[in-house]
Tab-separated table of C-alpha atoms in Angstrom:
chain	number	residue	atom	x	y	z
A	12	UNK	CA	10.283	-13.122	-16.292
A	13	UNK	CA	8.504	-9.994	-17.447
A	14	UNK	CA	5.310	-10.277	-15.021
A	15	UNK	CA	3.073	-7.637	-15.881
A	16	UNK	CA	3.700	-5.253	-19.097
A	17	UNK	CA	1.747	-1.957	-19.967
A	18	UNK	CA	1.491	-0.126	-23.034
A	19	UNK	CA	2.160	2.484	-23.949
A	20	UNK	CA	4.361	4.281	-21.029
A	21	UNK	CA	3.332	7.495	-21.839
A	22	UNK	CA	1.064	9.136	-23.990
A	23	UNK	CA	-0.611	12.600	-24.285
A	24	UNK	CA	-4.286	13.169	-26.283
A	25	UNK	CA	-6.084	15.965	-26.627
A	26	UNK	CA	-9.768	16.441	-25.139
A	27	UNK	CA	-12.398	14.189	-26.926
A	28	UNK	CA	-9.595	11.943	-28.378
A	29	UNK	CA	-10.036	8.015	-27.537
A	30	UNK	CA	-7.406	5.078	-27.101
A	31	UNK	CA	-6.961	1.874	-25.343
A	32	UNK	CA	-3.970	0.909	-22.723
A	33	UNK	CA	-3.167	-2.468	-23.111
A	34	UNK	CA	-1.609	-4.733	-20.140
A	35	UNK	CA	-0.485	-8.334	-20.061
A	36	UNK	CA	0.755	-10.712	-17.759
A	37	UNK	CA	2.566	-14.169	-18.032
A	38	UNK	CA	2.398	-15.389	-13.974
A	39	UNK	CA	-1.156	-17.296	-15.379
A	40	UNK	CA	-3.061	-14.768	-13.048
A	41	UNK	CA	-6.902	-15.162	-13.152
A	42	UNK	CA	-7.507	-11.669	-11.740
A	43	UNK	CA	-6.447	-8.297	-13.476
A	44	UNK	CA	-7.197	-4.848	-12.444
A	45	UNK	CA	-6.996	-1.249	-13.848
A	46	UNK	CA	-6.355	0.977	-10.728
A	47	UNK	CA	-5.512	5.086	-11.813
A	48	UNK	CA	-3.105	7.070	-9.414
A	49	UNK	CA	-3.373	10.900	-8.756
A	50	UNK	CA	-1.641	13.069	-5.880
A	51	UNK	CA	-2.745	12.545	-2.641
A	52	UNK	CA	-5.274	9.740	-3.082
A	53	UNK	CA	-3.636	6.366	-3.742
A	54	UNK	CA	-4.413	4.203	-6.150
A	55	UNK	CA	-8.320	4.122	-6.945
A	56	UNK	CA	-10.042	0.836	-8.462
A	57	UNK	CA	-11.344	1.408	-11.948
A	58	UNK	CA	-12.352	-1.901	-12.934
A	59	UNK	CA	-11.380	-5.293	-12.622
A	60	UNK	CA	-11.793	-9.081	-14.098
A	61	UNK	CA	-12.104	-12.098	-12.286
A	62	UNK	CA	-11.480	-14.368	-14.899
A	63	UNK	CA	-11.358	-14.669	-18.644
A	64	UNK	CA	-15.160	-13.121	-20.297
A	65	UNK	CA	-15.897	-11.079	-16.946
A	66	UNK	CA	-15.291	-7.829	-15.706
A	67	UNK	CA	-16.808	-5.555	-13.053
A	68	UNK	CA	-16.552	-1.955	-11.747
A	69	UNK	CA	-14.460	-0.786	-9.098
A	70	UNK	CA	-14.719	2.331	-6.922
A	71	UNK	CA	-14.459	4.972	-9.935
A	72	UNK	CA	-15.510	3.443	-13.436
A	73	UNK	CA	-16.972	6.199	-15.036
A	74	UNK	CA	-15.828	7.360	-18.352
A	75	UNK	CA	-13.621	3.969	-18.769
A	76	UNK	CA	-14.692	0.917	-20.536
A	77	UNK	CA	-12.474	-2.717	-19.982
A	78	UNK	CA	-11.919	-5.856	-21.887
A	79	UNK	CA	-10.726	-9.038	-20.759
A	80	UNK	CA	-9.745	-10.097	-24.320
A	81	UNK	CA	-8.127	-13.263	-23.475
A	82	UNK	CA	-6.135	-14.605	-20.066
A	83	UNK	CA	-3.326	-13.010	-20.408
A	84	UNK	CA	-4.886	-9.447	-21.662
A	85	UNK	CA	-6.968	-6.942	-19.902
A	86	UNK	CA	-7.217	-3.816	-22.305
A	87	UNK	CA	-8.619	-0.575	-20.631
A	88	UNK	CA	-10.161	2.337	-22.801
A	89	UNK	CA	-11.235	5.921	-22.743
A	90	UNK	CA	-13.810	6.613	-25.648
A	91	UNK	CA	-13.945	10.689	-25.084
A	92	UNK	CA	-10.446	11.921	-22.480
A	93	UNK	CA	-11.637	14.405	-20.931
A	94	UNK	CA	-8.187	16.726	-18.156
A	95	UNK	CA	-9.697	14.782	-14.860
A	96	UNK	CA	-8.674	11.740	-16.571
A	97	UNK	CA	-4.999	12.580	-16.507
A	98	UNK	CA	-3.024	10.212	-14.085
A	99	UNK	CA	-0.598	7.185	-13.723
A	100	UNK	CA	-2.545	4.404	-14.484
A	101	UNK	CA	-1.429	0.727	-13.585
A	102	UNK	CA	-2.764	-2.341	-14.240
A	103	UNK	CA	-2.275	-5.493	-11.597
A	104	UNK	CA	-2.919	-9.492	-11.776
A	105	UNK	CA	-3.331	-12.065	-8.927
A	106	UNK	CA	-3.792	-15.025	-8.698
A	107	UNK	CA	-7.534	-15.323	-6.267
A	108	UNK	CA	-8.841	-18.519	-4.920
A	109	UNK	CA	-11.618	-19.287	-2.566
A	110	UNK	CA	-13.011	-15.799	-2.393
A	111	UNK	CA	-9.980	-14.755	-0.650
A	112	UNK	CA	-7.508	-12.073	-1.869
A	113	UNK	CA	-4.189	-12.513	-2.519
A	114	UNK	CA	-0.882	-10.419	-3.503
A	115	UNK	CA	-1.370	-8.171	-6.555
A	116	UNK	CA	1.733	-7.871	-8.835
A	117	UNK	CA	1.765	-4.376	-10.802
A	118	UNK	CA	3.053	-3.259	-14.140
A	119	UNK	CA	5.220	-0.405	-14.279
A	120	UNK	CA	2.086	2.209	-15.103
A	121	UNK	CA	0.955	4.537	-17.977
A	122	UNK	CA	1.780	8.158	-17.303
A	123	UNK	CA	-1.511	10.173	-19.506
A	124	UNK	CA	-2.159	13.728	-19.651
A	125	UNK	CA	-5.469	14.859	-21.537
A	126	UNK	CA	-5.054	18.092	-22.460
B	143	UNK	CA	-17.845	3.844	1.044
B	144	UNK	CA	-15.379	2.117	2.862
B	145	UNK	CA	-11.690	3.513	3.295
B	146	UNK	CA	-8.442	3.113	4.230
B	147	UNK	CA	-7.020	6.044	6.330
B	148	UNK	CA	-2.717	6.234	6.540
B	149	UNK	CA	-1.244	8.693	8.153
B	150	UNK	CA	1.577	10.500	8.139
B	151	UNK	CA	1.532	11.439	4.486
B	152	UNK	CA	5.169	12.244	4.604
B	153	UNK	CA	8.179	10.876	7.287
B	154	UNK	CA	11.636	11.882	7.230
B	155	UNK	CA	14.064	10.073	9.494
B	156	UNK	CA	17.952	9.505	10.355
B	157	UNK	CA	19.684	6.444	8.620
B	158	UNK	CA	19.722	3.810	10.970
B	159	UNK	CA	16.213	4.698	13.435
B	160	UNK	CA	13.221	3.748	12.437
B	161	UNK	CA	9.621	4.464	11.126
B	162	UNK	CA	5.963	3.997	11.863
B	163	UNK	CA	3.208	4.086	9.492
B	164	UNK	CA	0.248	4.026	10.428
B	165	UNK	CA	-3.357	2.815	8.419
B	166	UNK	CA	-6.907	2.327	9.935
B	167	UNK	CA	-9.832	0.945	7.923
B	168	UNK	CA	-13.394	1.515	8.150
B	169	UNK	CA	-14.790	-2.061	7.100
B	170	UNK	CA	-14.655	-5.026	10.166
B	171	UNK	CA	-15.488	-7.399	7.518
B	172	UNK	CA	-11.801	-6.940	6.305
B	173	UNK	CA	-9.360	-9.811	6.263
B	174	UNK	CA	-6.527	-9.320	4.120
B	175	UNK	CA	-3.822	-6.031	4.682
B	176	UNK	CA	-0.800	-5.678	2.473
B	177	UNK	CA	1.855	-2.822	2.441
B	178	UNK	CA	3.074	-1.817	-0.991
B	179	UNK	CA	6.539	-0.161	-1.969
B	180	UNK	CA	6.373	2.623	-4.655
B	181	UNK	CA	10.108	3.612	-5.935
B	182	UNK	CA	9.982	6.849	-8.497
B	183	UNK	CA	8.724	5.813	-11.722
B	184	UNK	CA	8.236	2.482	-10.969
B	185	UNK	CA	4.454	0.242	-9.834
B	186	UNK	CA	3.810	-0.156	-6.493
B	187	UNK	CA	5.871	-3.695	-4.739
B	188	UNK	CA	4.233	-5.445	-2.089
B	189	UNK	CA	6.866	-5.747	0.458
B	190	UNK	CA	4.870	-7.581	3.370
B	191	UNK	CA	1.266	-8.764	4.236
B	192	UNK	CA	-0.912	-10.326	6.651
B	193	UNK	CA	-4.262	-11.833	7.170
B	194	UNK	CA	-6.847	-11.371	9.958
B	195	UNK	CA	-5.563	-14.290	11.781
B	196	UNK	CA	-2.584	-13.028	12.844
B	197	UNK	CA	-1.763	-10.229	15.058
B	198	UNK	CA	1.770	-9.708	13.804
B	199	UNK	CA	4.410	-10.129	10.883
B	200	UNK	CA	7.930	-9.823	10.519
B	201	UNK	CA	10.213	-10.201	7.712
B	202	UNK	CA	14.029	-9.140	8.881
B	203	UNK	CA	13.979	-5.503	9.165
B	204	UNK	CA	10.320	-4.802	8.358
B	205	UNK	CA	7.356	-5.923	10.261
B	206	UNK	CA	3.582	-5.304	10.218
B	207	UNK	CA	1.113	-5.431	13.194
B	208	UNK	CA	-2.610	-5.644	12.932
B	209	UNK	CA	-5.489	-4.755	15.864
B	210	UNK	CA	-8.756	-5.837	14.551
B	211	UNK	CA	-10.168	-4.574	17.705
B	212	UNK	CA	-9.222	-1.145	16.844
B	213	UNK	CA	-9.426	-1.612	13.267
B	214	UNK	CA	-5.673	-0.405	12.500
B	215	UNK	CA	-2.447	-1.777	11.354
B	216	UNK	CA	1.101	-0.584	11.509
B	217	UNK	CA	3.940	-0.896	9.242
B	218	UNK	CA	7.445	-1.019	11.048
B	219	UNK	CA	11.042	-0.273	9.106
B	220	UNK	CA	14.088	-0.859	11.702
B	221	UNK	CA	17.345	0.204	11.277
B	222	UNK	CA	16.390	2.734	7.750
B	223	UNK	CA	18.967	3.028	5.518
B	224	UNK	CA	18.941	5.125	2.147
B	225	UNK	CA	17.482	2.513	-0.347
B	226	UNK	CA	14.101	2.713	1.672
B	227	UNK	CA	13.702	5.816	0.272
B	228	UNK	CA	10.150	5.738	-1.382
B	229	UNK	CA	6.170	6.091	-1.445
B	230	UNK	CA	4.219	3.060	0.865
B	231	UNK	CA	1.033	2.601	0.604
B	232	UNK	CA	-1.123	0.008	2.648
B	233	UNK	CA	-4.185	-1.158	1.370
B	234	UNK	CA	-7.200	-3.254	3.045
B	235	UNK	CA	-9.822	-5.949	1.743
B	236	UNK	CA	-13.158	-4.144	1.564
B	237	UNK	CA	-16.101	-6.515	1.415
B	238	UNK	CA	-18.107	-4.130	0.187
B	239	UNK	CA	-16.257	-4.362	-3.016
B	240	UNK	CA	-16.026	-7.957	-3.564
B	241	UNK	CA	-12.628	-8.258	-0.792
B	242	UNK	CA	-10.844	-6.035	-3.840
B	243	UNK	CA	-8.013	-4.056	-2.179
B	244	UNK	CA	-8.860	-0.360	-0.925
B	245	UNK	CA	-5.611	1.754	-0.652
B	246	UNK	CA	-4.646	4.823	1.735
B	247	UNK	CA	-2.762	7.854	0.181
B	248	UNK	CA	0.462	6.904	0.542
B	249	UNK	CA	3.526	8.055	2.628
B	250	UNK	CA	6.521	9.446	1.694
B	251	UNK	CA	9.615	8.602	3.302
B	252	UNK	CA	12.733	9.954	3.472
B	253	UNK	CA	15.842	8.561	4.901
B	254	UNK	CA	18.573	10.953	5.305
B	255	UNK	CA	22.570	9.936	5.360
């Protein structure tokens, strides 16, 4: 039962470079989120998808762009890195109902620095 | 914004007494407060929850307790031992962003043998 998988596990781009961290889940999860981790601050909301076709922004969004490219797959992408984007970055799935939240299972995380 | 406050941001205790952490939250709307375990190189675990309708939770040697009053909740380890070693985190429900999960900083613990 591999639950929720990130790629890749670590990766290092220079300033201005772009790529996309992919994350997948088998539990049949209608919610996925991208959260980003840094010292001393927890893990901050980037963006997140109800369901399949919608996404919305979380508490920091800016300079990240998601797609929910299926059920299973919830891609998140940095166009320009920029250093303040380097951090552990995991991505989570749940399964909501009802408005209500509900336990969030994570992936192991994508470790980036942006040099 | 909302947040979630957790304090202390590191706890080092003997194996075998135990540990308090401590989280208070900002948003009364907020109905939902799990704790998550972080081992070293490895995503955050959720290890216990509870919901606004209940004042307490236990699950064998860890238990969670939950004033709405107050707006804080507690996470209790009895009887530490080694392998609880790790980062927790609790996080809260925040209305403001749809119920979606608002973390606190995290605490480190340390259980010394």
């Amino acid at each position: 039962n591999a639950g929720v998988t990130q790629t890749p596990k670590f990766q290092v781009l220079k300033t201005g470079q772009s790529m996309t961290l992919q994350c997948a889940q088998d539990m049949n999860h209608n919610s996925m989120y991208w959260y980003r981790q840094d010292p001393g601050m927890g893990l901050r909301l980037i963006y997140y998808s109800a369901s399949e076709g919608t996404t919305d922004k979380g508490e920091v969004p800016n300079g990240y762009n998601v797609s929910r490219l299926n059920k299973r797959e919830f891609s998140l992408r940095l166009e320009s890195a920029a250093p303040s984007q380097t951090s552990v970055y995991f991505c989570a799935s749940s399964e909501e109902g009802g408005g209500l939240p509900n336990i969030q299972y994570f992936g192991a995380g994508t470790r980036l620095s942006v040099l | 914004g909302e947040n979630v406050e957790q304090h202390p941001s590191t706890l080092s205790v003997q194996e075998g007494d135990s540990a308090v952490i401590k989280c208070t939250y900002s948003d009364s709307a907020s109905n939902y407060f799990p704790w998550y375990k972080q081992e070293l190189g490895k995503g955050p675990q959720l290890i216990i929850d509870i919901r606004s309708n209940v004042g307490e939770k236990k699950d064998q040697r860890i238990a969670v307790t939950l004033n709405k009053t107050a707006k804080h909740f507690s996470l209790h380890i009895t009887e530490t031992q080694p392998e609880d070693s790790a980062v927790y985190f609790c996080a809260a429900s925040i209305e403001e962003y749809g119920n979606k999960l608002v973390f606190g900083a995290g605490t480190i613990l340390r259980v010394k043998s």
